[in-house]
mmCIF file of C-alpha atoms in Angstrom:
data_model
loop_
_atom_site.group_PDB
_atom_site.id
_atom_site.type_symbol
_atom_site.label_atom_id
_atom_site.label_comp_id
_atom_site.label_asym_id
_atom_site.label_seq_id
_atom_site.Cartn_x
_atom_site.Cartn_y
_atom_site.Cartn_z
ATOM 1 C CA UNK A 240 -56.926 84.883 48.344
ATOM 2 C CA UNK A 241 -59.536 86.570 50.318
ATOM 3 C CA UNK A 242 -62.717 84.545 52.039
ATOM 4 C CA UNK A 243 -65.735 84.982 50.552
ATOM 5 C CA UNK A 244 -69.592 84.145 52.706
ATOM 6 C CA UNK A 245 -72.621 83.258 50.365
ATOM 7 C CA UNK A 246 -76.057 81.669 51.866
ATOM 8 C CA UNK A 247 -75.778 78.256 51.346
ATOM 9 C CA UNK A 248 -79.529 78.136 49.517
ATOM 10 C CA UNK A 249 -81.744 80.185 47.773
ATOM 11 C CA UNK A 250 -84.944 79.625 45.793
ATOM 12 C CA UNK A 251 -86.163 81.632 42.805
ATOM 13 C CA UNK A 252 -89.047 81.340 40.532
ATOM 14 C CA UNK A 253 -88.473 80.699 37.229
ATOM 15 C CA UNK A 254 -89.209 83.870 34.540
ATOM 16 C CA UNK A 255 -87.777 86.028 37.856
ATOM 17 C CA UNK A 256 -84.479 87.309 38.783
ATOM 18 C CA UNK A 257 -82.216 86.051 40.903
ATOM 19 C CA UNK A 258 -80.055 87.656 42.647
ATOM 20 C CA UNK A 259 -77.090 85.806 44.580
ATOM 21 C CA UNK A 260 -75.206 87.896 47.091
ATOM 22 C CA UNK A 261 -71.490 87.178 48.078
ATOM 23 C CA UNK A 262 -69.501 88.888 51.086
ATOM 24 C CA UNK A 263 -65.886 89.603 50.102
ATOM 25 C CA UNK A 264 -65.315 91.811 52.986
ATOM 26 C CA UNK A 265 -61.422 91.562 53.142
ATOM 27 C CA UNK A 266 -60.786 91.392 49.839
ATOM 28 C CA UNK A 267 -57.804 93.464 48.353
ATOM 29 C CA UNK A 268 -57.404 96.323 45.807
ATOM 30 C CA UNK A 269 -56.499 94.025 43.270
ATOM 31 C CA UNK A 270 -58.088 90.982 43.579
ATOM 32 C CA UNK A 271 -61.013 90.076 41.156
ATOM 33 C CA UNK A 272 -64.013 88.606 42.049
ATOM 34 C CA UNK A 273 -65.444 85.420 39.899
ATOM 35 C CA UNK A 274 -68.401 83.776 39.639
ATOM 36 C CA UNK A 275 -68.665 79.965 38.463
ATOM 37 C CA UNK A 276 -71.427 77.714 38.714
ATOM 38 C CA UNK A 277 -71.849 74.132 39.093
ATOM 39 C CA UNK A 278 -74.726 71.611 37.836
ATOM 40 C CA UNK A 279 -75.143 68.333 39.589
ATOM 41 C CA UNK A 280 -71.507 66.405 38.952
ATOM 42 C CA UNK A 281 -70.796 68.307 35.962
ATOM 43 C CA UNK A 282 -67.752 70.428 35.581
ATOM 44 C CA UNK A 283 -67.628 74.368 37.036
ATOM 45 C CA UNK A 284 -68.557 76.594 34.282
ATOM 46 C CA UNK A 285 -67.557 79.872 33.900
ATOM 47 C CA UNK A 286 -70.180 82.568 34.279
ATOM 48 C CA UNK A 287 -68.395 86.262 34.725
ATOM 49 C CA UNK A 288 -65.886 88.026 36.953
ATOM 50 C CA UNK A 289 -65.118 91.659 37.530
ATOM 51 C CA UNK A 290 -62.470 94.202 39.489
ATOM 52 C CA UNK A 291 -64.541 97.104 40.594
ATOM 53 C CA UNK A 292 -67.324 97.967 37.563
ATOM 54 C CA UNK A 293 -70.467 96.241 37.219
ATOM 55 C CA UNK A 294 -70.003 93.942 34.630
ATOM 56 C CA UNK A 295 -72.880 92.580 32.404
ATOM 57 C CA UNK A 296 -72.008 89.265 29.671
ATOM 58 C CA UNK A 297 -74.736 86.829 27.967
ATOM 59 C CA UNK A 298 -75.239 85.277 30.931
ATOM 60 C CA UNK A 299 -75.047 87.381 34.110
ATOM 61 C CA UNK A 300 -74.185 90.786 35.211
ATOM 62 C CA UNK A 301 -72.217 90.818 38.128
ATOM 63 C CA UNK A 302 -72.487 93.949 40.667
ATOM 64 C CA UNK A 303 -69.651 94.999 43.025
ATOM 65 C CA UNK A 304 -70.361 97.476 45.539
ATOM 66 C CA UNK A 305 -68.179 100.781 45.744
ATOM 67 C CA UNK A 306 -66.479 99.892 48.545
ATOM 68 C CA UNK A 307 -65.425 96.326 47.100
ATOM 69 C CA UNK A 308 -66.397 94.154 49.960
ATOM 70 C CA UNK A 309 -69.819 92.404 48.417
ATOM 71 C CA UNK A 310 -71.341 91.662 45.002
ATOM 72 C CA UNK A 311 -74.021 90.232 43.915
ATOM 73 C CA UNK A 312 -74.595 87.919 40.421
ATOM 74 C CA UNK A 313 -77.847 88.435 38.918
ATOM 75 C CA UNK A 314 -79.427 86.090 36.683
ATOM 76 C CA UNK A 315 -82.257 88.231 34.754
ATOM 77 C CA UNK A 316 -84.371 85.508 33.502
ATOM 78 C CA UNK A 317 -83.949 82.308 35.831
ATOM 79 C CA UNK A 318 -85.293 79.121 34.346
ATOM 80 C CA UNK A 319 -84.845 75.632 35.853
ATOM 81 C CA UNK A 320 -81.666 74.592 34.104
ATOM 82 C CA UNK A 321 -79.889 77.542 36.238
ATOM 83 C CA UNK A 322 -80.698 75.729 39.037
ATOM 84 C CA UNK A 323 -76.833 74.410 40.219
ATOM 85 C CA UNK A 324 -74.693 75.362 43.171
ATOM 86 C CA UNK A 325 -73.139 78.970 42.445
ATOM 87 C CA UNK A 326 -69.473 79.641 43.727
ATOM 88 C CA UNK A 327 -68.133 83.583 44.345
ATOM 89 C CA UNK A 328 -64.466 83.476 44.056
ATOM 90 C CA UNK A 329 -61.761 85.821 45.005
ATOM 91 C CA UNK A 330 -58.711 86.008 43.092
ATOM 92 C CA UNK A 331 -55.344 87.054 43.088
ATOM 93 C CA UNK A 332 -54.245 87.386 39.708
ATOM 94 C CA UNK A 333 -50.532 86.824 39.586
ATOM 95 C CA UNK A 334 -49.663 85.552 36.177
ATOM 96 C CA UNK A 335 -47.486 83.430 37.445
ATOM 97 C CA UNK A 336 -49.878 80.883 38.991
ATOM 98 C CA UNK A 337 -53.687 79.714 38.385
ATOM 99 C CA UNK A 338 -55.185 78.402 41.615
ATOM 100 C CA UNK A 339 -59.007 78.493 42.395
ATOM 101 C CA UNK A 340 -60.294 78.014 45.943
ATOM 102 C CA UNK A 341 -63.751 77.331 46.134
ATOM 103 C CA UNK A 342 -65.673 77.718 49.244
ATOM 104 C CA UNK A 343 -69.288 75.846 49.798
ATOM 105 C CA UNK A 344 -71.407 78.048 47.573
ATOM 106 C CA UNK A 345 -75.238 78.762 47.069
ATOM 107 C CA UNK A 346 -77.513 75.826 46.249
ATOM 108 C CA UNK A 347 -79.924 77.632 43.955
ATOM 109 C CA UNK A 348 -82.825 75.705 43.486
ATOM 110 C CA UNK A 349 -85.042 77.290 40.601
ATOM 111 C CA UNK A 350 -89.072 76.683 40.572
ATOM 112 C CA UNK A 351 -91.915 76.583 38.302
ATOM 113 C CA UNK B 227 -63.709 75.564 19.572
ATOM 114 C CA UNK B 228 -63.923 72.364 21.961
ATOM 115 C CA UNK B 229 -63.822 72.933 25.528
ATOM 116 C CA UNK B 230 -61.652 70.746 28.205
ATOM 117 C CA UNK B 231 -61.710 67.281 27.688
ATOM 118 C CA UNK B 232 -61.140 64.622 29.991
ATOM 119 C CA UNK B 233 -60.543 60.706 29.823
ATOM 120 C CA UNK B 234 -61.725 58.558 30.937
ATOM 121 C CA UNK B 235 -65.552 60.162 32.743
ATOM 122 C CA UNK B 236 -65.806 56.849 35.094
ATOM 123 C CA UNK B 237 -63.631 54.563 36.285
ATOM 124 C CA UNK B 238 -63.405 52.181 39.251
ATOM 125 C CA UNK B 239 -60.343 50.518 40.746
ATOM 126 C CA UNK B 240 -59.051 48.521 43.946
ATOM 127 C CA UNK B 241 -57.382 49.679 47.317
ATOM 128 C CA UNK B 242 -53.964 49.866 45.930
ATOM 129 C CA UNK B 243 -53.801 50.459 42.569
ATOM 130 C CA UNK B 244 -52.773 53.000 40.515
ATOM 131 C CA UNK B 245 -54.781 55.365 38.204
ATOM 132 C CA UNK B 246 -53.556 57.522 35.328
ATOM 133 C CA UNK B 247 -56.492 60.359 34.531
ATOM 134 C CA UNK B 248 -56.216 62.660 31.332
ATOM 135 C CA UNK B 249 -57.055 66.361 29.996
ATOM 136 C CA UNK B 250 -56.549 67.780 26.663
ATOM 137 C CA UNK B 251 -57.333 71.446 27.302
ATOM 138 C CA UNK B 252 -59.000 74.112 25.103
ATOM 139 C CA UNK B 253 -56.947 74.618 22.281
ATOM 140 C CA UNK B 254 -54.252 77.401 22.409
ATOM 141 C CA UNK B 255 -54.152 77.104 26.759
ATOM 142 C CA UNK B 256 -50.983 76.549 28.023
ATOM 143 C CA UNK B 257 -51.887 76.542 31.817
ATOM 144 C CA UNK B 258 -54.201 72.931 32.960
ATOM 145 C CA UNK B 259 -54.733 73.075 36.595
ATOM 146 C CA UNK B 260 -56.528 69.637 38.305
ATOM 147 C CA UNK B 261 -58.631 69.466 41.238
ATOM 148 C CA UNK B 262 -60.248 66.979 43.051
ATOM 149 C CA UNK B 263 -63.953 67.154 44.339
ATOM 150 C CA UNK B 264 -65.590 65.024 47.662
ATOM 151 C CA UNK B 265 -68.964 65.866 49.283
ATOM 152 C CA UNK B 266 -66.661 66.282 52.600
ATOM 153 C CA UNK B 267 -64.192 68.589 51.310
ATOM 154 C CA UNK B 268 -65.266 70.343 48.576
ATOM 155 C CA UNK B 269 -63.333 71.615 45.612
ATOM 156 C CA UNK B 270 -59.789 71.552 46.460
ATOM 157 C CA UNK B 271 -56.679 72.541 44.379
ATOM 158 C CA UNK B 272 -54.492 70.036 43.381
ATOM 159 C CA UNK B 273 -51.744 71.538 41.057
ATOM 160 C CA UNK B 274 -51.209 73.530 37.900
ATOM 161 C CA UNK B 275 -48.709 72.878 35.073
ATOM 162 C CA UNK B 276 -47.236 75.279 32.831
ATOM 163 C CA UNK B 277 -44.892 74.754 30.188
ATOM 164 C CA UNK B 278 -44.033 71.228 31.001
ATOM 165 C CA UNK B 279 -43.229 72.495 34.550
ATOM 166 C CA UNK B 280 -45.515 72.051 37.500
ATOM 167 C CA UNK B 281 -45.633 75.985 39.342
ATOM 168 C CA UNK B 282 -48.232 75.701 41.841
ATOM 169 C CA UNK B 283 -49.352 72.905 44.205
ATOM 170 C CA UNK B 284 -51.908 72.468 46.590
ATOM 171 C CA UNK B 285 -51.948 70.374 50.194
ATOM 172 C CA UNK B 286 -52.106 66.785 48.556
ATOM 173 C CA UNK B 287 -49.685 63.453 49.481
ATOM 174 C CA UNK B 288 -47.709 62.637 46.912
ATOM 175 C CA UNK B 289 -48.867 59.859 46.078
ATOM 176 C CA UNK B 290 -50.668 62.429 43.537
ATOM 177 C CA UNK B 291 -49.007 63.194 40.769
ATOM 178 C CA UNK B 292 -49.123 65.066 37.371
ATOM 179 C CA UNK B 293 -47.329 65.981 34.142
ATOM 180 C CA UNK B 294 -47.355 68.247 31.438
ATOM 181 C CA UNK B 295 -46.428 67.118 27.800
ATOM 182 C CA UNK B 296 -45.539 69.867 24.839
ATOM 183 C CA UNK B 297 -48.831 69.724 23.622
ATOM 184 C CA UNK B 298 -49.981 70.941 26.548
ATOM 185 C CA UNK B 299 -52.075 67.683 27.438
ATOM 186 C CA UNK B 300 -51.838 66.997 31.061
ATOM 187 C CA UNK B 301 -52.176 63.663 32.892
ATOM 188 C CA UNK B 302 -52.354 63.211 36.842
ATOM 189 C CA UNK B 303 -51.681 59.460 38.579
ATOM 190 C CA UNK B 304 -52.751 58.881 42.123
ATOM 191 C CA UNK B 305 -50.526 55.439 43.101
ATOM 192 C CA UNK B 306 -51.581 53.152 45.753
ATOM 193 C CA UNK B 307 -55.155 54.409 45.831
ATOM 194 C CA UNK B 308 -57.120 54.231 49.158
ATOM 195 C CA UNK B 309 -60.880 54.344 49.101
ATOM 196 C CA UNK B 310 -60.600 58.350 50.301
ATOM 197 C CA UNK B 311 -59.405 59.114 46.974
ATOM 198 C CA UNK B 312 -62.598 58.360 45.231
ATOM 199 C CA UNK B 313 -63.569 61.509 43.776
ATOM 200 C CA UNK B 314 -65.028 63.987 40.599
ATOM 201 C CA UNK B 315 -61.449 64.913 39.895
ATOM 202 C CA UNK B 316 -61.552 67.887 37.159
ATOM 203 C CA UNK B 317 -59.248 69.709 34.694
ATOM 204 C CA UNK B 318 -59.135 72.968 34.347
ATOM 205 C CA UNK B 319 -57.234 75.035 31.215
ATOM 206 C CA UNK B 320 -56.349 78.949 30.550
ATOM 207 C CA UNK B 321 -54.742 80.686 28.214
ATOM 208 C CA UNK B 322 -51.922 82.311 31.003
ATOM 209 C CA UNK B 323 -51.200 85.593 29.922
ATOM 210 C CA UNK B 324 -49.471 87.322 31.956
ATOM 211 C CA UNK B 325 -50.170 90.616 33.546
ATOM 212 C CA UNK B 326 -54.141 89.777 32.273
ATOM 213 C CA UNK B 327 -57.181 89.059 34.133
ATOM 214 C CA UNK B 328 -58.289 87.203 30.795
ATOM 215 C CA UNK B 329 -56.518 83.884 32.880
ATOM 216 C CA UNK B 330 -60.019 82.310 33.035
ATOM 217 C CA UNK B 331 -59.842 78.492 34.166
ATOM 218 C CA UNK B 332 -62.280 76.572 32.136
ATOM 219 C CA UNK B 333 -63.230 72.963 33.464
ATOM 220 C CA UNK B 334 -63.503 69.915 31.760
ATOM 221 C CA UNK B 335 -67.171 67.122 32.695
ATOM 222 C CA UNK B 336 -64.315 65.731 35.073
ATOM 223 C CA UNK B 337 -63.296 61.929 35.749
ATOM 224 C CA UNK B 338 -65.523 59.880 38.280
ATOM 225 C CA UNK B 339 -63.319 57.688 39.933
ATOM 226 C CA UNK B 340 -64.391 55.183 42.553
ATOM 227 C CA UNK B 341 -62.062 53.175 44.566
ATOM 228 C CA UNK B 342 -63.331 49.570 45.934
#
């Protein structure tokens, strides 16, 4: 699976957007790129993934530039219980196997 | 529908002994993948059972261990546990369809273990 680079912090007010950039930069034609999020020692939840269209879902719409190498997950309406440590995932989708591999993430702390 | 579960959310054992950890996935997934989480290493892959049969496996001892039953429960054991081990370890489940990007892992609150 391809690297991916995020900042490891970013702070957003709540009401705003935020907008969390990931660098995919070798990333292949078909691997997908997934977003998960993670709140203080709770599980990874699930928040969108996409191929090469912007994708949009209840709780995020997920950009991917034309050229595939970044996106960027935008939360509209931040409020403080989005603050959690947000993981950008590339995946090879083999359907033979289900592996993950999480790199160190964005710490986004959300503010009043 | 009910998410992941796991069983039990905290537990603490000794230097040495041996822990058995359990995940009833998401009703209808046939793929549960574990992984184990550390503030020094991060989220890192353990292994993934289909079918009974474990398919994928990540860079672990193997003194860490897992099975599949044909409910599609899954249980991992870690046997003579050293005080490295202690971890969030976490389940994860997914339909696995094939040829599908709809193979979203799911994760369960996790297991807390803490070895004394």
């Amino acid at each position: 699976d391809a690297k991916t680079t995020q900042p490891p912090s970013m702070d957003c007010a709540e009401g705003r957007a935020a907008n969390l950039p990931c660098n995919h930069s070798t990333i292949s034609g078909n691997e997908y790129v997934y977003w998960y999020r993670q709140i203080h020692s709770q599980g990874p939840q699930y928040i969108i993934h996409g191929l090469k269209n912007n994708e949009t879902n209840e709780m995020a719409s997920l950009i991917i530039t034309e050229d595939r190498k970044s996106s960027t997950l935008i939360l509209p309406h931040a409020t403080l219980r989005d603050t959690a440590v947000y993981y950008c995932i590339v995946r090879l989708y083999t359907g033979t196997a289900s592996k993950l591999t999480f790199g160190t993430g964005t710490r986004l702390q959300v503010t009043l | 529908k009910a998410g992941v579960t796991q069983t039990p959310r905290y537990l603490i054992k000794t230097r040495g002994q041996q822990v058995t950890l359990s995940c009833s996935p998401i009703s209808g997934h046939r793929s549960v993948s574990w992984y184990q989480q550390t503030p020094g290493q991060g989220l890192q892959f353990l292994f993934e059972y289909f079918s009974e049969t474990q398919r994928n496996k990540g860079n672990f001892p193997g003194r860490f261990s897992g099975r599949q039953f044909s409910n599609s429960r899954s249980e991992m054991n870690v046997s003579t546990l050293e005080l490295g081990d202690s971890a969030l370890y976490l389940c994860a489940s997914s339909l696995a369809l094939t040829a599908s990007s709809t193979d979203t892992q799911y994760f369960g609150p996790g297991t807390r273990l803490t070895v004394l």
